[in-house]
mmCIF file of C-alpha atoms in Angstrom:
data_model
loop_
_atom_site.group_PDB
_atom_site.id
_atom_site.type_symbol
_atom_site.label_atom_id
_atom_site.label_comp_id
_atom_site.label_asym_id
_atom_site.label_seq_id
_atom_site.Cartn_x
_atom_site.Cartn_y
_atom_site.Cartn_z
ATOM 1 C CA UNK A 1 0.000 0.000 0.000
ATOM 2 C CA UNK A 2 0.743 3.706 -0.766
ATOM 3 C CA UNK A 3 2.594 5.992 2.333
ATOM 4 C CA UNK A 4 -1.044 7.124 4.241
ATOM 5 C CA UNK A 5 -0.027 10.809 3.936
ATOM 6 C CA UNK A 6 -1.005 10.136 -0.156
ATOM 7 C CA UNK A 7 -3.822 8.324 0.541
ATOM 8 C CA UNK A 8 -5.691 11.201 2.171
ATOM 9 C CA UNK A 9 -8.234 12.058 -0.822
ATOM 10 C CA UNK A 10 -7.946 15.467 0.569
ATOM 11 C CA UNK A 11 -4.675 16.119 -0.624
ATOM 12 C CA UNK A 12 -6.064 15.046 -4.313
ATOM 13 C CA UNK A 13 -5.418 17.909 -6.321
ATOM 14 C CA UNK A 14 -4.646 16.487 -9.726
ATOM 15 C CA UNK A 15 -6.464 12.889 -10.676
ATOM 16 C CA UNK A 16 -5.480 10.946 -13.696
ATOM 17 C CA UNK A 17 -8.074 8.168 -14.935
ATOM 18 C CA UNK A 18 -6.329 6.012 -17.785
ATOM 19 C CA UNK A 19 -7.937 5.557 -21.123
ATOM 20 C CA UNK A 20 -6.062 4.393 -24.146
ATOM 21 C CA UNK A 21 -8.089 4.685 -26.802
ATOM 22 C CA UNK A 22 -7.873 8.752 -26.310
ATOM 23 C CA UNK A 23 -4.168 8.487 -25.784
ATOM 24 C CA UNK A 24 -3.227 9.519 -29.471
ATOM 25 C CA UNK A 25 -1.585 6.377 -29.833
ATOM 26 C CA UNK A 26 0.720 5.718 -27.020
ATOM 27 C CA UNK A 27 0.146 3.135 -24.465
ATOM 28 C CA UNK A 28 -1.202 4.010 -21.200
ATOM 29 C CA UNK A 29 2.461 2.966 -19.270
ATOM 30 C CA UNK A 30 3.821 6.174 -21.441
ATOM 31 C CA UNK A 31 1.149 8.202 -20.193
ATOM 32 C CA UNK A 32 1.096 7.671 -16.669
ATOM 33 C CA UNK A 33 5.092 7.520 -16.759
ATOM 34 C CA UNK A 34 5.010 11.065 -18.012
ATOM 35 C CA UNK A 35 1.914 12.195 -15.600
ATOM 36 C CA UNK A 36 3.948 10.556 -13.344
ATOM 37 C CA UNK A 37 6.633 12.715 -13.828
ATOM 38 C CA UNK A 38 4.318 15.828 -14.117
ATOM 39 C CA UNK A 39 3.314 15.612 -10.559
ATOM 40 C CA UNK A 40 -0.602 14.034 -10.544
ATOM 41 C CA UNK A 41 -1.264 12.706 -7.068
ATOM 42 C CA UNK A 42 -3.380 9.767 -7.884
ATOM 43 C CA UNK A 43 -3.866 7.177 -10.530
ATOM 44 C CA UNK A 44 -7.351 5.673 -11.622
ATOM 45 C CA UNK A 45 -7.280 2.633 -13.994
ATOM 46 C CA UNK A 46 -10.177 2.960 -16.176
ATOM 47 C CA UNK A 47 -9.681 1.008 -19.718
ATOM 48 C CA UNK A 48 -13.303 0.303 -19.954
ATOM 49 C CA UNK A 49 -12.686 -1.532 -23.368
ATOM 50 C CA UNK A 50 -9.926 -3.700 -22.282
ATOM 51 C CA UNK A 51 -10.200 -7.096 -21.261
ATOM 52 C CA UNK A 52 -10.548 -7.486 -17.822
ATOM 53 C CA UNK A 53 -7.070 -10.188 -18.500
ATOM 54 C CA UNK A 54 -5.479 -7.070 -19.793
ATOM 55 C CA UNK A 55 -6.223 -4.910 -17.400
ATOM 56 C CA UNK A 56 -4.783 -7.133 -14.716
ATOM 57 C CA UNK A 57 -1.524 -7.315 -16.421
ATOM 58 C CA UNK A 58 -1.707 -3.301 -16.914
ATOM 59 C CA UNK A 59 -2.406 -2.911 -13.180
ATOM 60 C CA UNK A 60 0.461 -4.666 -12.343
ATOM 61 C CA UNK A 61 2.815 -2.735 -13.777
ATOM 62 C CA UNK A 62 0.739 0.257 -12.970
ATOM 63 C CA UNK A 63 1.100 -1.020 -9.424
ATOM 64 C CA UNK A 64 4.912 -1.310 -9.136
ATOM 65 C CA UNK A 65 4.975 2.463 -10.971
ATOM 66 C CA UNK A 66 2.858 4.525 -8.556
ATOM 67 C CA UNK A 67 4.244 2.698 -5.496
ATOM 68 C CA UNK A 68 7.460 3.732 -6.552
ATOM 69 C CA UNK A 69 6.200 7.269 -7.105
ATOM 70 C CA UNK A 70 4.657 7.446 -3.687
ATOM 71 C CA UNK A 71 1.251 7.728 -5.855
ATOM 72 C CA UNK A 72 -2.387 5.932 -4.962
ATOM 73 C CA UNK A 73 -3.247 3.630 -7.608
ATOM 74 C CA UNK A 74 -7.498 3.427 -8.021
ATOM 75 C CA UNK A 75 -8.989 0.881 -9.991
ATOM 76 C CA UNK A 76 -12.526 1.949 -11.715
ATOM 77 C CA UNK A 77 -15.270 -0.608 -10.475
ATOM 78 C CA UNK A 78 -13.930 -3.505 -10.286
ATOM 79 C CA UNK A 79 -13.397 -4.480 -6.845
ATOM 80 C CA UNK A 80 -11.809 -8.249 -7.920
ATOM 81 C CA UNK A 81 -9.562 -6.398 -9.673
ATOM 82 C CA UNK A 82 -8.208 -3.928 -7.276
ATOM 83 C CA UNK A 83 -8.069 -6.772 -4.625
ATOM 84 C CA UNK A 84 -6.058 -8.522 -7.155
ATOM 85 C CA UNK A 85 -3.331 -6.419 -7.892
ATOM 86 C CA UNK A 86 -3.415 -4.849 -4.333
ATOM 87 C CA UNK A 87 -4.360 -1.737 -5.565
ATOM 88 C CA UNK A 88 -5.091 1.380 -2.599
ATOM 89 C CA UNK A 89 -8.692 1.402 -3.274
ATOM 90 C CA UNK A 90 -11.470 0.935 -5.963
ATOM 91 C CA UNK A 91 -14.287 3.735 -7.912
ATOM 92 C CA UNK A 92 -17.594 2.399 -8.067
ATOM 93 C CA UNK A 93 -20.096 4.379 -9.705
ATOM 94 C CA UNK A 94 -24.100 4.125 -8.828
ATOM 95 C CA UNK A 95 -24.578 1.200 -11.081
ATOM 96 C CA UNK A 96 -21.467 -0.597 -9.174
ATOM 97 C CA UNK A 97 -21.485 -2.530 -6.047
ATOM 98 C CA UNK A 98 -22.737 -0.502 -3.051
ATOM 99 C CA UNK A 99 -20.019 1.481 -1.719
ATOM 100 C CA UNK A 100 -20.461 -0.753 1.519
ATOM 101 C CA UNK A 101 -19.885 -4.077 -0.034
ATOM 102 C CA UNK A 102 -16.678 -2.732 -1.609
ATOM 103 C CA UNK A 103 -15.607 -1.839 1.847
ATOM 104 C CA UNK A 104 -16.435 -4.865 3.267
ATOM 105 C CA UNK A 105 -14.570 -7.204 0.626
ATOM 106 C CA UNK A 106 -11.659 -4.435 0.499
ATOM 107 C CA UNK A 107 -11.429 -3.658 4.394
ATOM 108 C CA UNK A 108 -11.326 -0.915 6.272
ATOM 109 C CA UNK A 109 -7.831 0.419 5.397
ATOM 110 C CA UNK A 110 -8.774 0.746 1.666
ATOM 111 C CA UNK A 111 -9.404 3.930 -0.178
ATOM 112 C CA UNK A 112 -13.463 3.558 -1.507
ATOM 113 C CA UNK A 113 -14.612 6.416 -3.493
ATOM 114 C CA UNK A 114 -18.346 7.060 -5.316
ATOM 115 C CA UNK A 115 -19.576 8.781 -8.150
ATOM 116 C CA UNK A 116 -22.077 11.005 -7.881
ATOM 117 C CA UNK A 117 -24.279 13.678 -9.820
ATOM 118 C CA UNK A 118 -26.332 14.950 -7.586
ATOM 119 C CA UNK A 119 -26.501 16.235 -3.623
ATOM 120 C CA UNK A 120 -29.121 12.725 -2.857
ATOM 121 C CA UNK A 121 -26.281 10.600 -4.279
ATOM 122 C CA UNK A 122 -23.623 12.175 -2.584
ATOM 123 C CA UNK A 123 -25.381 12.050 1.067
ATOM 124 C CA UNK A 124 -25.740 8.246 0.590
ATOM 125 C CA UNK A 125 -22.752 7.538 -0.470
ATOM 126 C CA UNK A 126 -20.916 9.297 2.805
ATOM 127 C CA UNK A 127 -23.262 7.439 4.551
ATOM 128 C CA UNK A 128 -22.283 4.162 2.939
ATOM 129 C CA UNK A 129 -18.965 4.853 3.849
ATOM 130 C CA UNK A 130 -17.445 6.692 1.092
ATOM 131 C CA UNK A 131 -13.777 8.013 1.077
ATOM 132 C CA UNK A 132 -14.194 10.604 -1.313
ATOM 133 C CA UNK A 133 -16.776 11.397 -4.249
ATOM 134 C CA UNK A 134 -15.982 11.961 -7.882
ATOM 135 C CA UNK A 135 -18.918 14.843 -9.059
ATOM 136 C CA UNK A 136 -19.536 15.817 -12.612
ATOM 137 C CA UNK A 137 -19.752 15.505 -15.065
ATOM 138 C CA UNK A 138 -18.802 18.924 -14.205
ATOM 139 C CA UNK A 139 -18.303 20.676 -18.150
ATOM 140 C CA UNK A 140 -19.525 18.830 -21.710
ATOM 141 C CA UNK A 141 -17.524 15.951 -22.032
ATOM 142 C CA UNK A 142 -17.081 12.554 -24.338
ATOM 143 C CA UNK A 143 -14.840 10.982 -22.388
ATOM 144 C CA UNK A 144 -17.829 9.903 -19.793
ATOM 145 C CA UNK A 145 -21.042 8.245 -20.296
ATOM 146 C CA UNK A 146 -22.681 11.531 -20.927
ATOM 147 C CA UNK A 147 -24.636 13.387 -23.264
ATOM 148 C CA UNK A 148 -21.822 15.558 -25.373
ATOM 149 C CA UNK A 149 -23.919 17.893 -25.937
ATOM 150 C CA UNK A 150 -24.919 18.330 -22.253
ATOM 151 C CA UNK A 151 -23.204 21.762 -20.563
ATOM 152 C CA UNK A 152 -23.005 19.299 -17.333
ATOM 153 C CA UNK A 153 -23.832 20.162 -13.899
ATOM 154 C CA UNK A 154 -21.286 22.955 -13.676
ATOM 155 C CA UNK A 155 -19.260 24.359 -10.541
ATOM 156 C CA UNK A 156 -22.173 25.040 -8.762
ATOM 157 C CA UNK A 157 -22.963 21.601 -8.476
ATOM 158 C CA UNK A 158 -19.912 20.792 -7.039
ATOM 159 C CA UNK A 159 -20.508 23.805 -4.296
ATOM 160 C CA UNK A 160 -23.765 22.172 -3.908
ATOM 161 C CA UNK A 161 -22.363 18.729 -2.689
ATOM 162 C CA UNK A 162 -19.498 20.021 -0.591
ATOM 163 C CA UNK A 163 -21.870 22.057 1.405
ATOM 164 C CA UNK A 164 -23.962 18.758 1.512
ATOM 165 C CA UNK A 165 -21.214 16.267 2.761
ATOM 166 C CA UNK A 166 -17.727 16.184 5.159
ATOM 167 C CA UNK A 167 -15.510 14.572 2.623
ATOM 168 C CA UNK A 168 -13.544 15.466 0.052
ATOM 169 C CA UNK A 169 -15.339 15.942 -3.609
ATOM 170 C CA UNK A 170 -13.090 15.899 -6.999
ATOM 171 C CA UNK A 171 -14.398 17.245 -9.128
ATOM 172 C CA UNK A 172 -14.724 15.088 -12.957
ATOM 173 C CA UNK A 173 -15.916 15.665 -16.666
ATOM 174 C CA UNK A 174 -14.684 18.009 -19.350
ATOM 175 C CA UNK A 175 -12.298 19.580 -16.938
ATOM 176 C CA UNK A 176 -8.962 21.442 -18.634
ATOM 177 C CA UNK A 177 -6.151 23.771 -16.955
ATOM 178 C CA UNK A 178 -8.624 26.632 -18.485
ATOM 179 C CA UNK A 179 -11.631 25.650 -16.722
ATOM 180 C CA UNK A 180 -10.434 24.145 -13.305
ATOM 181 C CA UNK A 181 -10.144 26.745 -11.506
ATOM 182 C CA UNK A 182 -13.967 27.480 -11.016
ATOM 183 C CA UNK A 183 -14.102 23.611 -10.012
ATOM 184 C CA UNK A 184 -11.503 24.144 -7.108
ATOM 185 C CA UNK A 185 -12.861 27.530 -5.773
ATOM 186 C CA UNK A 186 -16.620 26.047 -5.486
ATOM 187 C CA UNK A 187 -14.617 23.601 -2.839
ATOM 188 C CA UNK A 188 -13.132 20.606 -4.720
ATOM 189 C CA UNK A 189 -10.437 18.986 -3.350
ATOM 190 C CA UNK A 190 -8.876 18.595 -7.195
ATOM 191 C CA UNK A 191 -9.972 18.115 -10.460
ATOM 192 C CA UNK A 192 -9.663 15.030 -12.008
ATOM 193 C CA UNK A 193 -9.433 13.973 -16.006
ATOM 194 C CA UNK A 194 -8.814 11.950 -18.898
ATOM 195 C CA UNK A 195 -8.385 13.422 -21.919
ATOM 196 C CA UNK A 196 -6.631 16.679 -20.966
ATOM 197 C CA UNK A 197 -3.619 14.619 -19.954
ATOM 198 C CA UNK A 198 -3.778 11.543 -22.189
ATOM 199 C CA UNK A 199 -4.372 13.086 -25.466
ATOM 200 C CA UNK A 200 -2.125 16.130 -24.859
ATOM 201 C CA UNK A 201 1.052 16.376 -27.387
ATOM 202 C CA UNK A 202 3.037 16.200 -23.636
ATOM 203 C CA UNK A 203 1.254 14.488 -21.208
ATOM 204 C CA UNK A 204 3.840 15.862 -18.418
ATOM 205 C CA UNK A 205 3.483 19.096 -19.278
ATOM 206 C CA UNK A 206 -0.221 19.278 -19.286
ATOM 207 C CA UNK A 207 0.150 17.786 -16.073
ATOM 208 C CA UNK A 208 1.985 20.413 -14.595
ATOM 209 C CA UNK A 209 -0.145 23.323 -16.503
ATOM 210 C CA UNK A 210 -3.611 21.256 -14.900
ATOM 211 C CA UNK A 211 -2.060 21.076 -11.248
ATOM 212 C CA UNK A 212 -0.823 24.633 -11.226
ATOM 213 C CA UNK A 213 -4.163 25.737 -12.538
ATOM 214 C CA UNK A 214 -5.876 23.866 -9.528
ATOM 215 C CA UNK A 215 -3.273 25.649 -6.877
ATOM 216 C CA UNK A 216 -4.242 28.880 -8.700
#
């Protein structure tokens, strides 16, 4: 497991969640590597058209990166698979196992965190036992299972929510170094994203751009 003082989704501030089929052709081991480098503070492994074989064998290498970096390593829903490559913690969303059954087959020292669109979800899933929530989509986005040609729920969601609940709230969706800012000053925690690192010409350097946006 990662050092605790990483683990506290408080100290979130930049979120990467892998996808390689937006990561203009490199593999997702480049783009972390140079995230990595860039300073992000956690890693989610997403790859929601990989096999779930794959994504074992991606996890573990994955695994023996960010625990070198000192950097959480999140797997997206899949609660076998965090288990199995001793991951810090799992993402379920509110179509996944219940936020207490993933704490209950993960234990209490893992890292569970929740999706969540709306105040209702978010007060049930801190009740559940949530770590942290992931609230968007915040902007128009196609990275998530969204209408693109939604506006999304906007920082005032996300102000919404953190008034509602005690933990922290990362904010998710559409997010760039351009538009975080409004995300972090309603009261996320960080910002979290896909595309804005993985399909950047330099994934490091958009790293660095999206985090000092964020401590802006």
């Amino acid at each position: 497991m990662t050092d605790s003082s990483a683990t506290d989704p408080g100290g979130w501030h930049t979120y990467l969640v892998t996808q390689e089929s937006v990561s203009a052709g490199r593999s997702t081991l480049e783009v972390v590597d140079a995230a990595l480098e860039g300073g992000v503070d956690v890693i989610q492994l997403r790859e929601k058209d990989a096999s779930a074989r794959c994504r074992y064998e991606l996890g573990l290498e994955l695994r023996e990166r960010t625990a070198a970096a000192g950097v959480p390593l999140i797997v997206n829903d899949r609660v076998d698979l965090a288990l199995a490559i001793e991951a810090d913690g799992v993402h379920v969303g509110q179509s996944d196992l219940p936020v207490g059954v993933a704490r209950d087959l993960l234990g209490p020292d893992a890292i569970v965190g929740c999706s969540a669109s709306t105040v209702a979800d978010a007060k049930r899933a801190e009740a559940d036992g949530a770590d942290y929530l992931g609230v968007g989509a915040v902007y128009a986005t196609s990275s998530k299972d969204v209408d693109p040609d939604e506006s999304g729920v906007g920082p005032a969601r996300i102000a919404s929510v953190v008034d509602a609940v005690s933990i922290p709230v990362i904010g998710i969706g559409g997010i760039t170094a351009e538009n975080a800012s409004p995300v972090v000053e309603a009261g996320a925690a960080g910002v979290a994203v896909i595309s804005e690192i993985t399909a950047a010409d330099d994934p490091k350097a958009a790293s660095e751009r999206l985090a000092t946006a964020v401590h802006r």
